[in-house]
Coordinates of C-alpha atoms in Angstrom, one line a residue:
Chain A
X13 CA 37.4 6.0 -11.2
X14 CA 38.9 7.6 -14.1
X15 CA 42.5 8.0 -14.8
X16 CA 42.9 11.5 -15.3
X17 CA 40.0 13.6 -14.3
X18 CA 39.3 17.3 -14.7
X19 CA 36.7 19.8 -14.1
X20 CA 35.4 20.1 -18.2
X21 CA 34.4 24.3 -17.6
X22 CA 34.4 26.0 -19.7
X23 CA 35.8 28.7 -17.5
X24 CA 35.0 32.7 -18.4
X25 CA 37.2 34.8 -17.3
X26 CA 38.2 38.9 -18.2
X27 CA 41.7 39.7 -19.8
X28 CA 43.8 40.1 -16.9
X29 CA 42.2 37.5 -14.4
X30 CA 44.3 34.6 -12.3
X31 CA 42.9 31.2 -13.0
X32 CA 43.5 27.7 -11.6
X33 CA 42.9 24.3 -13.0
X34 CA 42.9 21.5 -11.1
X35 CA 43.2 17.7 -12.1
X36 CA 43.1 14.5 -9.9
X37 CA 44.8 11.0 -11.0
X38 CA 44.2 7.7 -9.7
X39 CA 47.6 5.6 -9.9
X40 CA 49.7 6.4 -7.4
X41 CA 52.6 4.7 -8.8
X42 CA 52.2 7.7 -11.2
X43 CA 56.1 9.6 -12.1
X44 CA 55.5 12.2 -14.4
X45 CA 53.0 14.8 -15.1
X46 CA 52.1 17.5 -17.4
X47 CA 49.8 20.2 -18.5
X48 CA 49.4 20.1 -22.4
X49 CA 47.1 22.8 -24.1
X50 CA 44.8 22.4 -27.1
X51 CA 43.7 24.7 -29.5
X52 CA 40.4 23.8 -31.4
X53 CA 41.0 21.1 -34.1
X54 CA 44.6 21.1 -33.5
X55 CA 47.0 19.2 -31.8
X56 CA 48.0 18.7 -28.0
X57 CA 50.8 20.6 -27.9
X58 CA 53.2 20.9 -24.1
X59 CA 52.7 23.6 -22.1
X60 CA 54.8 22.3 -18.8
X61 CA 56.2 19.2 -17.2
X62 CA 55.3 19.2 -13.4
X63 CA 57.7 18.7 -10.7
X64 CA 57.0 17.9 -7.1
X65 CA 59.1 20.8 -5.7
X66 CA 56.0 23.1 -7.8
X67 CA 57.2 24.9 -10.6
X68 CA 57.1 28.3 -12.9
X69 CA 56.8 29.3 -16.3
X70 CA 56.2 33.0 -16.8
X71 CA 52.6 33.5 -15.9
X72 CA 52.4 29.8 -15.5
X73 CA 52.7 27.6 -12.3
X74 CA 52.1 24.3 -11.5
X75 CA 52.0 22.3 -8.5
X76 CA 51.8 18.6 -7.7
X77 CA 50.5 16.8 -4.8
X78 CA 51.3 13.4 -4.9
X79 CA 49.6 12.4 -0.8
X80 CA 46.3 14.0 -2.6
X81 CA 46.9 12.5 -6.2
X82 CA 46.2 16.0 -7.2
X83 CA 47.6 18.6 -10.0
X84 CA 47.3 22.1 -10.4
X85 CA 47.8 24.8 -13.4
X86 CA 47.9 28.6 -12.1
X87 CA 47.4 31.0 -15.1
X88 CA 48.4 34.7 -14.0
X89 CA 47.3 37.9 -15.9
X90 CA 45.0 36.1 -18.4
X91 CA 46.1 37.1 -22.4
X92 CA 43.2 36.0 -25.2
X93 CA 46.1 34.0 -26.1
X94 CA 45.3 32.0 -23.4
X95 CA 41.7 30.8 -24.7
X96 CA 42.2 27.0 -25.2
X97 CA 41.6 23.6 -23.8
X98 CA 43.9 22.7 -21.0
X99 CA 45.1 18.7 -20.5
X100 CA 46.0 17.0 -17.5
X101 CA 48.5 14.3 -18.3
X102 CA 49.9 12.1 -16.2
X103 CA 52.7 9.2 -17.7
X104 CA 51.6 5.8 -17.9
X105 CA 53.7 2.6 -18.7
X106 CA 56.2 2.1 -21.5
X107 CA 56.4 6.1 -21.4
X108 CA 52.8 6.8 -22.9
X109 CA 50.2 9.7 -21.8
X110 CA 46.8 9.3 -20.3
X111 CA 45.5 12.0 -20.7
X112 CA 42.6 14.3 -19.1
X113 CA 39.3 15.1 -21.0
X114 CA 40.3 18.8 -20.7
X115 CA 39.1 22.2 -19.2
X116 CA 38.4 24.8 -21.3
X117 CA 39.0 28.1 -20.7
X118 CA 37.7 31.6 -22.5
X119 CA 39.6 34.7 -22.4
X120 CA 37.4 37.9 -23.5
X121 CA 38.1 40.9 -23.4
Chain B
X30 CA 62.5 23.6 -35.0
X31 CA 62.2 19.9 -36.0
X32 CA 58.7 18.8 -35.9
X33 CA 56.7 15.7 -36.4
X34 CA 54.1 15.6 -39.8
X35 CA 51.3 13.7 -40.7
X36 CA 49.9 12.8 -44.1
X37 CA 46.8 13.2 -45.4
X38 CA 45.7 16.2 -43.0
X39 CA 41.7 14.8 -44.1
X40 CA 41.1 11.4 -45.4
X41 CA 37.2 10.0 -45.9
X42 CA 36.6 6.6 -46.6
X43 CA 34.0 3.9 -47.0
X44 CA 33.2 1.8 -44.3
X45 CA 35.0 -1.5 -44.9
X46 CA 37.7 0.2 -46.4
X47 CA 41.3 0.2 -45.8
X48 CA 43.1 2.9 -44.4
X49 CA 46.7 4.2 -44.2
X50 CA 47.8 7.2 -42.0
X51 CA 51.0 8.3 -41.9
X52 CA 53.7 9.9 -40.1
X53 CA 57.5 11.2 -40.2
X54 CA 58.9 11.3 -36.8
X55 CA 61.3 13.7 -35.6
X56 CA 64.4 12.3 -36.7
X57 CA 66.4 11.3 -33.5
X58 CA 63.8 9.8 -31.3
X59 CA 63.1 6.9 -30.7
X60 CA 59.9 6.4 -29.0
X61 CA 56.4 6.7 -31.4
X62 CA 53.0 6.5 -30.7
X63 CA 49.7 6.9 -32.0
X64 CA 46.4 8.6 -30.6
X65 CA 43.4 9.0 -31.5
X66 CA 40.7 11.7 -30.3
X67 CA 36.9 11.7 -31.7
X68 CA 35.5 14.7 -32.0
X69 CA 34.6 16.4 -28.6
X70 CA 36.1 13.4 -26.6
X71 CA 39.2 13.2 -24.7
X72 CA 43.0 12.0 -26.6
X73 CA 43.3 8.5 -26.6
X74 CA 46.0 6.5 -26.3
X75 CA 46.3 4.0 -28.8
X76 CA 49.8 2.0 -29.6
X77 CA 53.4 2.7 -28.3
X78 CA 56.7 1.2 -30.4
X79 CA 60.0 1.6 -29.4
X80 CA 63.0 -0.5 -31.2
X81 CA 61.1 -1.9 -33.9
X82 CA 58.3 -3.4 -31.9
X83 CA 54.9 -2.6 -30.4
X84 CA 56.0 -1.9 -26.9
X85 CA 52.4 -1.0 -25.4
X86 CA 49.0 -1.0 -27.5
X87 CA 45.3 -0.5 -25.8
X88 CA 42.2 -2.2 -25.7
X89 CA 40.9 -0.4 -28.7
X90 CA 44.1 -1.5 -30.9
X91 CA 42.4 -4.4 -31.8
X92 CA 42.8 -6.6 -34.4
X93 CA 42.0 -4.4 -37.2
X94 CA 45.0 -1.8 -36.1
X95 CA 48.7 -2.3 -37.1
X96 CA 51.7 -0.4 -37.0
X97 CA 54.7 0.0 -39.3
X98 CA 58.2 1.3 -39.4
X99 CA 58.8 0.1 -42.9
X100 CA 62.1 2.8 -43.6
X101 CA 63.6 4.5 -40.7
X102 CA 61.3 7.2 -41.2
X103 CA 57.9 6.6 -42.0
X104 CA 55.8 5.6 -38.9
X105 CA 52.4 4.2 -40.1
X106 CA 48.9 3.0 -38.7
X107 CA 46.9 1.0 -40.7
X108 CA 42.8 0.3 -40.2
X109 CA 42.5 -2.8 -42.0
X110 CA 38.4 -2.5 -42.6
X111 CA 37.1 0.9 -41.1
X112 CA 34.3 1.1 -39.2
X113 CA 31.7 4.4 -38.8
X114 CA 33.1 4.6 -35.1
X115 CA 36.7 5.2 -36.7
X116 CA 36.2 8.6 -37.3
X117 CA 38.2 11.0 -35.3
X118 CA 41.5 12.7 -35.4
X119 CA 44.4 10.4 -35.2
X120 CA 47.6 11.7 -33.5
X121 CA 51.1 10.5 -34.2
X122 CA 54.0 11.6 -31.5
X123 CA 57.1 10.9 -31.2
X124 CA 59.5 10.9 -28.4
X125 CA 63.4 10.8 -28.0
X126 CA 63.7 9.7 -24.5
X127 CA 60.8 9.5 -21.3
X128 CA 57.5 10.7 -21.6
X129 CA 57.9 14.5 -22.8
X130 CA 56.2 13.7 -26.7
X131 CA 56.1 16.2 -29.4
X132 CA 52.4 15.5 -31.1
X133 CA 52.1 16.0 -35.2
X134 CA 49.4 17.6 -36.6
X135 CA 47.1 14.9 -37.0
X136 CA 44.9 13.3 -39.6
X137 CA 41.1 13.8 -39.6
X138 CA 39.9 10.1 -40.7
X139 CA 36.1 10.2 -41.7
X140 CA 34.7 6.8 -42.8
X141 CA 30.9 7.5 -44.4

């Protein structure tokens, strides 16, 4: 079983739609997670840290279920800002990331 | 806003060649890492250092990979003879405490 593993999409969606990602891991010892985003050729960059309790961002909510070893990213009123490659990440020993292949996602108009 | 940089942005090389990336931290942390992502595959980790040693490295830092703090700043991965499965886009990040790393811009290393 992989570490991190993510539904690849791409996901299509109209300006203006709700999308979720989801992302299962397979250590349960696991203590931190996040949700990084990609932009093509460029570098991960953070988008959130992910709490047990669920948390919020703006448009952006994520959710953690540690009994199902399961992550989710909740992307309200889609901008083509948005369009980008979404990473699971989950923290691994001596503080490094393993990180999730991706899902993309493409906003159009 | 402080940010970590990497140097050369695009480096190509000859197989068997040695190779130098490099990397300026953010100045107050102390955690640094480098990872490696070929082209349409997922980021990879690759070496972890924290006070002055290699704290965590994977199974593809092998031999031919080292890491150097040489000055306080300068954080550097070396690829002693490169090899045509080298090419990808290295990462450097750098963290100042727990897992929450801000990534540089990366290098694109082509070996030919």
């Amino acid at each position: 079983r992989k570490e991190v593993e993510q539904d690849p999409g791409p996901f299509n969606v109209p300006e203006g739609a709700t999308v979720a990602f989801n992302c299962t891991y397979s250590n349960s010892a696991s203590q931190s997670f996040f949700w990084y985003r990609q932009d093509c050729r460029k570098e991960p960059k953070l988008l959130m840290s992910v709490y047990s309790s669920g948390n919020e961002d703006g448009r952006f909510t994520a959710q953690l279920n540690r009994a199902s070893q399961y992550i989710s990213l909740l992307i309200r009123d889609s901008k083509l800002s948005d369009s980008a490659t979404y990473l699971c990440v989950v923290r691994g020993g001596y503080n490094k990331l393993i990180f999730g292949a991706g899902t993309r996602l493409a906003v159009h108009p | 806003e402080p940010e970590v940089t990497q140097t050369p942005s695009h480096q190509v090389t000859q197989m068997g060649q040695e190779v130098i990336l490099r990397c300026v931290p953010i100045s107050n942390h102390l955690y640094f890492y480098w990872y490696r992502q070929i082209l349409g595959q997922k980021v990879e980790f690759l070496v972890s250092f924290y006070n002055n040693e290699i704290s965590e490295k994977s199974e593809i830092f092998d031999d031919q990979f080292s890491v150097e703090r040489p000055d306080g700043s300068n954080f550097t991965l070396k690829i002693r003879s490169t090899k045509l499965e080298d090419s990808a886009m290295y990462f450097c990040a750098s963290a100042r405490e727990g897992p929450e790393a801000f990534f540089g811009q990366g290098t694109r290393l082509t070996v030919v």
